[in-house]
PDB file of C-alpha atoms in Angstrom:
ATOM      1  CA  MET A   1       0.044   0.069   0.012  1.00 73.00           C
ATOM      2  CA  ASP A   2       1.721   3.301  -1.338  1.00 81.00           C
ATOM      3  CA  ASP A   3      -0.521   6.002   0.072  1.00 91.00           C
ATOM      4  CA  ILE A   4      -1.477   5.481   3.583  1.00 94.00           C
ATOM      5  CA  THR A   5      -4.280   7.589   4.965  1.00 94.00           C
ATOM      6  CA  ALA A   6      -4.808   6.162   8.889  1.00 95.00           C
ATOM      7  CA  GLU A   7      -2.076   3.246  10.190  1.00 96.00           C
ATOM      8  CA  LEU A   8      -3.294   1.797  13.557  1.00 96.00           C
ATOM      9  CA  LYS A   9      -0.161  -0.287  15.407  1.00 97.00           C
ATOM     10  CA  ILE A  10      -1.261  -1.734  18.484  1.00 97.00           C
ATOM     11  CA  ILE A  11       0.003  -5.451  20.738  1.00 97.00           C
ATOM     12  CA  GLY A  12      -1.612  -8.553  20.231  1.00 97.00           C
ATOM     13  CA  VAL A  13      -1.627 -10.945  22.372  1.00 96.00           C
ATOM     14  CA  MET A  14      -2.225 -14.617  21.176  1.00 94.00           C
ATOM     15  CA  LYS A  15      -4.379 -17.266  22.667  1.00 92.00           C
ATOM     16  CA  ASN A  16      -1.775 -18.817  23.492  1.00 93.00           C
ATOM     17  CA  GLY A  17       0.153 -15.651  24.797  1.00 91.00           C
ATOM     18  CA  GLU A  18       2.243 -14.624  22.035  1.00 95.00           C
ATOM     19  CA  LYS A  19       2.387 -11.327  21.479  1.00 96.00           C
ATOM     20  CA  ILE A  20       2.139  -9.927  18.326  1.00 97.00           C
ATOM     21  CA  ASN A  21       3.143  -6.311  16.893  1.00 97.00           C
ATOM     22  CA  ILE A  22      -0.392  -5.876  14.588  1.00 97.00           C
ATOM     23  CA  THR A  23      -0.652  -2.800  12.027  1.00 97.00           C
ATOM     24  CA  ALA A  24      -3.670  -1.800  10.236  1.00 97.00           C
ATOM     25  CA  ARG A  25      -3.404   0.813   7.173  1.00 97.00           C
ATOM     26  CA  ILE A  26      -5.935   2.269   5.373  1.00 97.00           C
ATOM     27  CA  GLY A  27      -4.948   3.534   2.062  1.00 97.00           C
ATOM     28  CA  LYS A  28      -6.124   6.406  -0.170  1.00 97.00           C
ATOM     29  CA  PRO A  29      -9.928   5.802  -1.634  1.00 96.00           C
ATOM     30  CA  TYR A  30      -9.858   5.590  -5.381  1.00 94.00           C
ATOM     31  CA  PRO A  31     -12.348   5.769  -8.484  1.00 92.00           C
ATOM     32  CA  VAL A  32     -12.869   1.968  -9.837  1.00 91.00           C
ATOM     33  CA  VAL A  33     -12.292   2.587 -13.816  1.00 84.00           C
ATOM     34  CA  GLY A  34     -14.918   1.097 -16.022  1.00 78.00           C
ATOM     35  CA  HIS A  35     -17.982   2.407 -13.135  1.00 58.00           C
ATOM     36  CA  GLU A  36     -17.555   5.946 -13.844  1.00 63.00           C
ATOM     37  CA  ASP A  37     -20.776   5.946 -14.150  1.00 67.00           C
ATOM     38  CA  ILE A  38     -22.364   4.780 -10.061  1.00 75.00           C
ATOM     39  CA  ASP A  39     -19.296   6.399  -8.672  1.00 83.00           C
ATOM     40  CA  GLU A  40     -18.311   3.330  -7.055  1.00 90.00           C
ATOM     41  CA  TRP A  41     -15.260   3.971  -4.903  1.00 94.00           C
ATOM     42  CA  ALA A  42     -12.749   1.017  -3.176  1.00 95.00           C
ATOM     43  CA  CYS A  43      -9.870   1.813  -0.376  1.00 97.00           C
ATOM     44  CA  PRO A  44      -7.281  -0.372   0.094  1.00 97.00           C
ATOM     45  CA  VAL A  45      -7.169  -2.218   3.617  1.00 97.00           C
ATOM     46  CA  SER A  46      -4.674  -4.155   5.388  1.00 97.00           C
ATOM     47  CA  LEU A  47      -4.197  -5.913   9.329  1.00 97.00           C
ATOM     48  CA  THR A  48      -1.201  -7.537   9.272  1.00 96.00           C
ATOM     49  CA  PRO A  49       0.076  -9.786   9.877  1.00 97.00           C
ATOM     50  CA  LEU A  50      -3.535 -11.665  10.816  1.00 96.00           C
ATOM     51  CA  TYR A  51      -4.403 -11.550   7.733  1.00 95.00           C
ATOM     52  CA  ASP A  52      -2.097 -11.678   4.700  1.00 86.00           C
ATOM     53  CA  HIS A  53      -4.454 -10.185   2.152  1.00 91.00           C
ATOM     54  CA  LEU A  54      -8.135  -8.034   2.484  1.00 95.00           C
ATOM     55  CA  HIS A  55      -9.448  -6.917  -0.490  1.00 95.00           C
ATOM     56  CA  ASP A  56     -10.263  -3.682  -0.706  1.00 97.00           C
ATOM     57  CA  THR A  57     -13.632  -2.193   0.837  1.00 97.00           C
ATOM     58  CA  HIS A  58     -16.164  -1.124  -2.203  1.00 95.00           C
ATOM     59  CA  GLY A  59     -18.740   1.892  -1.571  1.00 94.00           C
ATOM     60  CA  ASN A  60     -20.880   4.355  -3.690  1.00 92.00           C
ATOM     61  CA  GLY A  61     -18.204   7.235  -3.570  1.00 92.00           C
ATOM     62  CA  SER A  62     -14.773   8.086  -1.962  1.00 94.00           C
ATOM     63  CA  PHE A  63     -16.590   8.496   1.901  1.00 96.00           C
ATOM     64  CA  GLN A  64     -18.416   5.381   1.722  1.00 96.00           C
ATOM     65  CA  SER A  65     -15.514   3.322   0.653  1.00 97.00           C
ATOM     66  CA  LEU A  66     -13.533   4.624   3.866  1.00 97.00           C
ATOM     67  CA  ALA A  67     -16.039   4.171   6.583  1.00 97.00           C
ATOM     68  CA  LEU A  68     -16.610   0.371   5.319  1.00 97.00           C
ATOM     69  CA  ALA A  69     -12.714  -0.190   5.547  1.00 97.00           C
ATOM     70  CA  LEU A  70     -12.636   1.378   8.615  1.00 97.00           C
ATOM     71  CA  LYS A  71     -15.965  -0.717   9.756  1.00 97.00           C
ATOM     72  CA  LEU A  72     -13.477  -3.562   8.568  1.00 97.00           C
ATOM     73  CA  VAL A  73     -10.921  -3.228  10.607  1.00 97.00           C
ATOM     74  CA  ILE A  74     -12.728  -2.768  14.105  1.00 97.00           C
ATOM     75  CA  HIS A  75     -15.011  -5.841  12.862  1.00 97.00           C
ATOM     76  CA  LEU A  76     -11.379  -8.166  12.808  1.00 97.00           C
ATOM     77  CA  LEU A  77      -9.986  -6.855  15.908  1.00 97.00           C
ATOM     78  CA  ARG A  78     -13.177  -7.455  17.616  1.00 96.00           C
ATOM     79  CA  GLY A  79     -12.884 -10.856  15.772  1.00 96.00           C
ATOM     80  CA  PHE A  80      -9.136 -11.598  17.415  1.00 96.00           C
ATOM     81  CA  LYS A  81     -10.681 -10.778  20.636  1.00 95.00           C
ATOM     82  CA  ASP A  82     -13.799 -12.811  21.223  1.00 94.00           C
ATOM     83  CA  THR A  83     -11.868 -15.798  19.856  1.00 94.00           C
ATOM     84  CA  GLY A  84      -9.851 -15.780  23.251  1.00 94.00           C
ATOM     85  CA  GLY A  85      -7.160 -13.060  22.255  1.00 95.00           C
ATOM     86  CA  LYS A  86      -6.160  -9.580  24.031  1.00 96.00           C
ATOM     87  CA  LEU A  87      -5.140  -6.351  22.536  1.00 97.00           C
ATOM     88  CA  MET A  88      -3.163  -3.655  24.033  1.00 96.00           C
ATOM     89  CA  TYR A  89      -1.433  -0.383  23.388  1.00 95.00           C
ATOM     90  CA  ASP A  90       2.699  -0.592  23.844  1.00 91.00           C
ATOM     91  CA  ASP A  91       2.719   0.909  27.558  1.00 92.00           C
ATOM     92  CA  GLY A  92       0.550  -1.582  28.292  1.00 90.00           C
ATOM     93  CA  ALA A  93      -2.893  -0.613  28.698  1.00 93.00           C
ATOM     94  CA  GLU A  94      -5.944  -2.254  26.918  1.00 93.00           C
ATOM     95  CA  PHE A  95      -7.234  -1.089  23.835  1.00 95.00           C
ATOM     96  CA  SER A  96     -10.761  -0.014  23.985  1.00 92.00           C
ATOM     97  CA  ILE A  97     -12.425  -1.037  20.635  1.00 89.00           C
ATOM     98  CA  GLU A  98     -15.310   0.615  22.124  1.00 86.00           C
ATOM     99  CA  SER A  99     -14.086   3.676  21.937  1.00 86.00           C
ATOM    100  CA  TYR A 100     -14.155   3.514  17.736  1.00 82.00           C
TER     101      TYR A 100
END
């Protein structure tokens, strides 16, 4: 991802206690070529190392594609917690998904 719009770096603690560095990145929304008549846009999204490849989120306009990318990251981080993982900041404080 070349043009990063937003980035979040947190620590994940796996169910087995292993700590991993998690990086969420949201790229710059772009118009989908060939779909200009319906104003379709896409937004790159990544969540490493939890997911090797996530498809760009698509929406009706740049704002919606960006909102859907953010929603996807939050949904996947909730899933990580729901399966026994923990999320923290570098200083050890709990990362609160609810604040997002």
